[in-house]
PDB file of C-alpha atoms and ligand atoms in Angstrom:
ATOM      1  CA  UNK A   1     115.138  -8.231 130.679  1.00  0.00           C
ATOM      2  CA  UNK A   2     115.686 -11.859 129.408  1.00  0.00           C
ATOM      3  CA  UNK A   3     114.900 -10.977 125.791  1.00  0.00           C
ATOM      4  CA  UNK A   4     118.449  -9.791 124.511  1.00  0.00           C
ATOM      5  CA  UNK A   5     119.823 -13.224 126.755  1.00  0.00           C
ATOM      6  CA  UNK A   6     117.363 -15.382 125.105  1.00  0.00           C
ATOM      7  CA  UNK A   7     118.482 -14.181 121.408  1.00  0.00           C
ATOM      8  CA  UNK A   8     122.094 -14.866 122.299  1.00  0.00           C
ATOM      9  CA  UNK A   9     121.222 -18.170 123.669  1.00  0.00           C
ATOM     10  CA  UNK A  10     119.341 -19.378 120.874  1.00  0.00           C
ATOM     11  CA  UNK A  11     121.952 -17.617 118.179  1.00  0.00           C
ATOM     12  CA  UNK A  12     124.785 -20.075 119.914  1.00  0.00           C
ATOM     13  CA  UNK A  13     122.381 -22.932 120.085  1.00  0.00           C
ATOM     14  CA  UNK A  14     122.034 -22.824 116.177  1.00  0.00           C
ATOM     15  CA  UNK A  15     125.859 -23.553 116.026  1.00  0.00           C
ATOM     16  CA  UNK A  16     125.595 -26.460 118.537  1.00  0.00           C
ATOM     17  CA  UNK A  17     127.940 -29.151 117.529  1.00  0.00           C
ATOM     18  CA  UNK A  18     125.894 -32.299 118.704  1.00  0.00           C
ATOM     19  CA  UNK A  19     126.111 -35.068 116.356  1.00  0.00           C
ATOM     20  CA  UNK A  20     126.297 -37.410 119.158  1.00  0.00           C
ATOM     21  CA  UNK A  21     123.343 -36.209 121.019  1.00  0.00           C
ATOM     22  CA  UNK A  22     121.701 -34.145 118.670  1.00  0.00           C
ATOM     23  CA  UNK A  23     120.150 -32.312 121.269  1.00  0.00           C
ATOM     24  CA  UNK A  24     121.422 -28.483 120.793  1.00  0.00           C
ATOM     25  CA  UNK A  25     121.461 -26.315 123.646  1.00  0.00           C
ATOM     26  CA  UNK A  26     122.609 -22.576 123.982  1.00  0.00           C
ATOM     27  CA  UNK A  27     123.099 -20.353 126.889  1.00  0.00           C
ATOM     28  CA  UNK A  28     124.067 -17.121 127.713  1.00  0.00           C
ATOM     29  CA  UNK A  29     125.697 -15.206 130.426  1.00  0.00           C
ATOM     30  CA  UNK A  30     125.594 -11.553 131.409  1.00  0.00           C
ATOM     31  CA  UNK A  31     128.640 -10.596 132.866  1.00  0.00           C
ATOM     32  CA  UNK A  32     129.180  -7.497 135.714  1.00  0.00           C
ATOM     33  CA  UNK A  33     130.550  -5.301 132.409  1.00  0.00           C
ATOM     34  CA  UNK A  34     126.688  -5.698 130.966  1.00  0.00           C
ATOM     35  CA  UNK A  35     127.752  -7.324 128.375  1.00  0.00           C
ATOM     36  CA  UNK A  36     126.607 -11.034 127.219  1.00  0.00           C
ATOM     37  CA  UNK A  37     127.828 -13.850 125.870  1.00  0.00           C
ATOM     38  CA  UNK A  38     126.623 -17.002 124.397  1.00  0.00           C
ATOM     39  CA  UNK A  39     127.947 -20.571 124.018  1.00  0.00           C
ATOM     40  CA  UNK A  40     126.676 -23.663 122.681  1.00  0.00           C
ATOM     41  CA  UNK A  41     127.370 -27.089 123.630  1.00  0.00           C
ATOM     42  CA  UNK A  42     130.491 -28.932 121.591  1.00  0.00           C
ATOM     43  CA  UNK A  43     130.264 -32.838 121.657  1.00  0.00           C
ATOM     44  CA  UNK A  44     133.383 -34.980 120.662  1.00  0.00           C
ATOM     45  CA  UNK A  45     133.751 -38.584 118.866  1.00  0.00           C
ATOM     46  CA  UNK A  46     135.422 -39.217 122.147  1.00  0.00           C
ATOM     47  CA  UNK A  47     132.277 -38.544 124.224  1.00  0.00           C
ATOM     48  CA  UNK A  48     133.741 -37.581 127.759  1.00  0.00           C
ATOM     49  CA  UNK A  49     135.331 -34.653 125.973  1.00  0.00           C
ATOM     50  CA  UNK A  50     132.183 -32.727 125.201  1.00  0.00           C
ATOM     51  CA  UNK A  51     131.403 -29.466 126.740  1.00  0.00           C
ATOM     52  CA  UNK A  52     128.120 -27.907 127.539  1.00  0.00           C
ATOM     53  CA  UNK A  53     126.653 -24.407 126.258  1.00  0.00           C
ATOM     54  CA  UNK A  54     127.061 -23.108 129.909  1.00  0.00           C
ATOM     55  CA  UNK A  55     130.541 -24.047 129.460  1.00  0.00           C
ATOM     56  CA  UNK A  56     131.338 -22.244 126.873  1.00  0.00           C
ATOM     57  CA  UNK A  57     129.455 -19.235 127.562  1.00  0.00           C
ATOM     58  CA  UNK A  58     131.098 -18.843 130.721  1.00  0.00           C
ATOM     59  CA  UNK A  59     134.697 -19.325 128.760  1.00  0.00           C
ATOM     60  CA  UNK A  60     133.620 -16.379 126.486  1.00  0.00           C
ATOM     61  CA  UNK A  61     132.628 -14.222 129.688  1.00  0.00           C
ATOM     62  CA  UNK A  62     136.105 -14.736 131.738  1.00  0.00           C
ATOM     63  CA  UNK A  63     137.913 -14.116 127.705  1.00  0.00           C
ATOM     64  CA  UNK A  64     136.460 -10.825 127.846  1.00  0.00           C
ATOM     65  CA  UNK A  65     138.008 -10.187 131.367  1.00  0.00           C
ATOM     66  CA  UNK A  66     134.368 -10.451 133.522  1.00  0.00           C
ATOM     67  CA  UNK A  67     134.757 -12.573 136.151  1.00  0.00           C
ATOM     68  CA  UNK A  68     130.639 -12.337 137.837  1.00  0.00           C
ATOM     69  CA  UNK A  69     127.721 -13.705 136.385  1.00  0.00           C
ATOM     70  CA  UNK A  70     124.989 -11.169 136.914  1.00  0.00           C
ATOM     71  CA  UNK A  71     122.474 -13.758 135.195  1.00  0.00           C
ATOM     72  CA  UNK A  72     122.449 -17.007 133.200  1.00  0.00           C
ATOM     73  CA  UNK A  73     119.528 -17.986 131.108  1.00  0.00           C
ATOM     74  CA  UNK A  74     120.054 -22.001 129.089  1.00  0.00           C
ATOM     75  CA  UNK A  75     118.008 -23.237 126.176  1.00  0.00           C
ATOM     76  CA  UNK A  76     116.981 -26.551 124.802  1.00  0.00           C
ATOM     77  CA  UNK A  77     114.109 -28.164 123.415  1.00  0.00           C
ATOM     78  CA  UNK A  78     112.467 -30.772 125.537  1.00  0.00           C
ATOM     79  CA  UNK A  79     109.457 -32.075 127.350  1.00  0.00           C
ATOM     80  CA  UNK A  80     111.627 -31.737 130.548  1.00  0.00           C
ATOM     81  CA  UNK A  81     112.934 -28.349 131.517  1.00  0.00           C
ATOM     82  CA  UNK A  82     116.824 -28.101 130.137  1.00  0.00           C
ATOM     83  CA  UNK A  83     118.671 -27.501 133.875  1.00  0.00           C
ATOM     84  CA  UNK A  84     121.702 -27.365 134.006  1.00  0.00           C
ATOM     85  CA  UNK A  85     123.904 -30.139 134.314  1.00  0.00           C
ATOM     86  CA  UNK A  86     125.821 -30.679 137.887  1.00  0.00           C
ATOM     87  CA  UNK A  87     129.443 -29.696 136.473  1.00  0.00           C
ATOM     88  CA  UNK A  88     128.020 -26.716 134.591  1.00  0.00           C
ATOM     89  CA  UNK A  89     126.262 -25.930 138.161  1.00  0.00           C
ATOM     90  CA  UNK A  90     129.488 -25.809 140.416  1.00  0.00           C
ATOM     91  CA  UNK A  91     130.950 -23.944 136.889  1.00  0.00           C
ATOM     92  CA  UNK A  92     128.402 -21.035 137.568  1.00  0.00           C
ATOM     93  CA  UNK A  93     128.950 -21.299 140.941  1.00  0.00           C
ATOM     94  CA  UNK A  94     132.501 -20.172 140.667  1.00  0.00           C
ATOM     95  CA  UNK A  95     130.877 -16.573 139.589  1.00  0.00           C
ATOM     96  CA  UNK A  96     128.016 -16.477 141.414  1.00  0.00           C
ATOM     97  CA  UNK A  97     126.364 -16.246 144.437  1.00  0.00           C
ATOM     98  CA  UNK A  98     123.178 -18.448 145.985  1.00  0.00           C
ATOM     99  CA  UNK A  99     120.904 -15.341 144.354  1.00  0.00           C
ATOM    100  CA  UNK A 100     122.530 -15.429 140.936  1.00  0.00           C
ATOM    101  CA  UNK A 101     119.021 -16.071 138.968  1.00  0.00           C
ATOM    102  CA  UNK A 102     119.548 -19.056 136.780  1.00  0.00           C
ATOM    103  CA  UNK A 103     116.597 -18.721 133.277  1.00  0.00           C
ATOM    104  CA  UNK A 104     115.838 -22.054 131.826  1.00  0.00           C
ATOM    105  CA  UNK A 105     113.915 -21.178 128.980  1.00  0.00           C
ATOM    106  CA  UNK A 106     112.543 -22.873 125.239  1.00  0.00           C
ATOM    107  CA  UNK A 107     113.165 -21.156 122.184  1.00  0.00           C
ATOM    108  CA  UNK A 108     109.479 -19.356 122.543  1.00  0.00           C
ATOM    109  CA  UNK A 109     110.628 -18.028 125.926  1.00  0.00           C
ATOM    110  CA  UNK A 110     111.540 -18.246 129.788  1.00  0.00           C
ATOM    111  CA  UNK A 111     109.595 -21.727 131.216  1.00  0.00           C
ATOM    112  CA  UNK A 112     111.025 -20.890 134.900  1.00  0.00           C
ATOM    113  CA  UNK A 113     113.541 -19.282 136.749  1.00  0.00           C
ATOM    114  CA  UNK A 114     115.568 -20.525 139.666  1.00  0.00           C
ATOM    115  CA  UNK A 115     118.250 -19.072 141.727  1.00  0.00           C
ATOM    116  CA  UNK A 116     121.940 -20.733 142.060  1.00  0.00           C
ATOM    117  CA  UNK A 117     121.417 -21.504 145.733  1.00  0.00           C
ATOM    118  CA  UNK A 118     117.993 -23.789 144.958  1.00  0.00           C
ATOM    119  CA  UNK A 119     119.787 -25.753 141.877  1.00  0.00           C
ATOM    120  CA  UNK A 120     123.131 -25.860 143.648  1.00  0.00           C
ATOM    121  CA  UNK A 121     122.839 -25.788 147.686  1.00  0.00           C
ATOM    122  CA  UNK A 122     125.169 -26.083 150.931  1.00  0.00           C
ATOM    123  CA  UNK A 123     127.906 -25.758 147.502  1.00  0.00           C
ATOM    124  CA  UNK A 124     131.232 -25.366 147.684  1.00  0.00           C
ATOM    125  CA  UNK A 125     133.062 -22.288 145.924  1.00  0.00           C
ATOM    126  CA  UNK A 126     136.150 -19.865 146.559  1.00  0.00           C
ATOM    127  CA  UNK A 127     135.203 -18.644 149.915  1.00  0.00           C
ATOM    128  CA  UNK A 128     135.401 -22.099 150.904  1.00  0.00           C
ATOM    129  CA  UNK A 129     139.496 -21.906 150.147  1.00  0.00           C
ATOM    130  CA  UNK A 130     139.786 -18.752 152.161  1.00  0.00           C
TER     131      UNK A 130
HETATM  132  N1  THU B 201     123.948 -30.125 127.661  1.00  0.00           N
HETATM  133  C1  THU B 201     124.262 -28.805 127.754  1.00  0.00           C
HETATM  134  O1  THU B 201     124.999 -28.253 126.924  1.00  0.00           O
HETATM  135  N2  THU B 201     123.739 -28.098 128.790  1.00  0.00           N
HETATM  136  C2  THU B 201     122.822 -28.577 129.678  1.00  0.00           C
HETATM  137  O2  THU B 201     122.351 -27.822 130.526  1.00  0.00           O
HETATM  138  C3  THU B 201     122.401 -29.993 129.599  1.00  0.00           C
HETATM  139  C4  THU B 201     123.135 -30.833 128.627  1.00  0.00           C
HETATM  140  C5  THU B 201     124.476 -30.873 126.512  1.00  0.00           C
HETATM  141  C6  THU B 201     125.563 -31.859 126.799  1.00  0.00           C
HETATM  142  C7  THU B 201     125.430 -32.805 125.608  1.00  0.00           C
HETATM  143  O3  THU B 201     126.133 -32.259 124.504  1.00  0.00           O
HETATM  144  C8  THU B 201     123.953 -32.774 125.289  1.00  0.00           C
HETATM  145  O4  THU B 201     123.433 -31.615 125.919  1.00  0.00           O
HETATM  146  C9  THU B 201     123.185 -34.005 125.777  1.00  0.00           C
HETATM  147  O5  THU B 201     123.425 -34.248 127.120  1.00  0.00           O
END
């Protein structure tokens, strides 16, 4: 079920820091414990430094000693679908597979849902250093 990822996701996204942007996003992770976490994005008066909500959501997973994302859902408000950016994608990549569903969603609900392997392909990850 998305629900109890989309109510973390939009909980962090209220606590955005984007005065730069001002566009808020949230996302949420479910790790291989079951548990999920959320993150929002955090911008910074020196603008390279920003992170995204994927960012930190994956930061609160690997804190609480999970190191697989069973699912990922993102949220934003837009006329465009919020994907994730390419960093955040080779970030999810790091705990996931080409199957890991990816859930890019509004505030009112899931808009579409695409796998790791179709937003990230032929990637690069840890097998790669093997
Ligand atoms: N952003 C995210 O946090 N996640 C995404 O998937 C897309 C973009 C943030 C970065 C920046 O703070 C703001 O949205 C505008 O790009």
């Amino acid at each position: 079920m998305t629900d109890e990822l989309l109510q973390t996701a939009c909980t962090a996204r209220e606590q955005a820091h984007a005065p730069y942007s001002k566009f808020k996003v949230g996302a949420a992770v479910r790790g291989e414990s079951g548990k999920i976490f959320g993150g929002c994005n955090i911008e910074n008066a020196a603008y390279p430094e920003g992170i995204c909500a994927e960012t930190a959501a994956i930061a609160a997973m690997v804190l609480a000693g999970d190191s697989k994302i069973i699912e990922l859902l993102v949220v934003g408000v837009s006329d465009q679908p919020v994907t994730p950016c390419g960093g955040c994608r080779q970030r999810i990549r790091e705990f996931a597979g080409p199957y890991t569903p990816i859930h890019i969603a509004s505030p009112d609900g899931v808009e579409q849902t695409l796998t790791l392997g179709e937003l990230l392909p032929q990637s690069f990850g840890p097998e790669n250093l093997s």
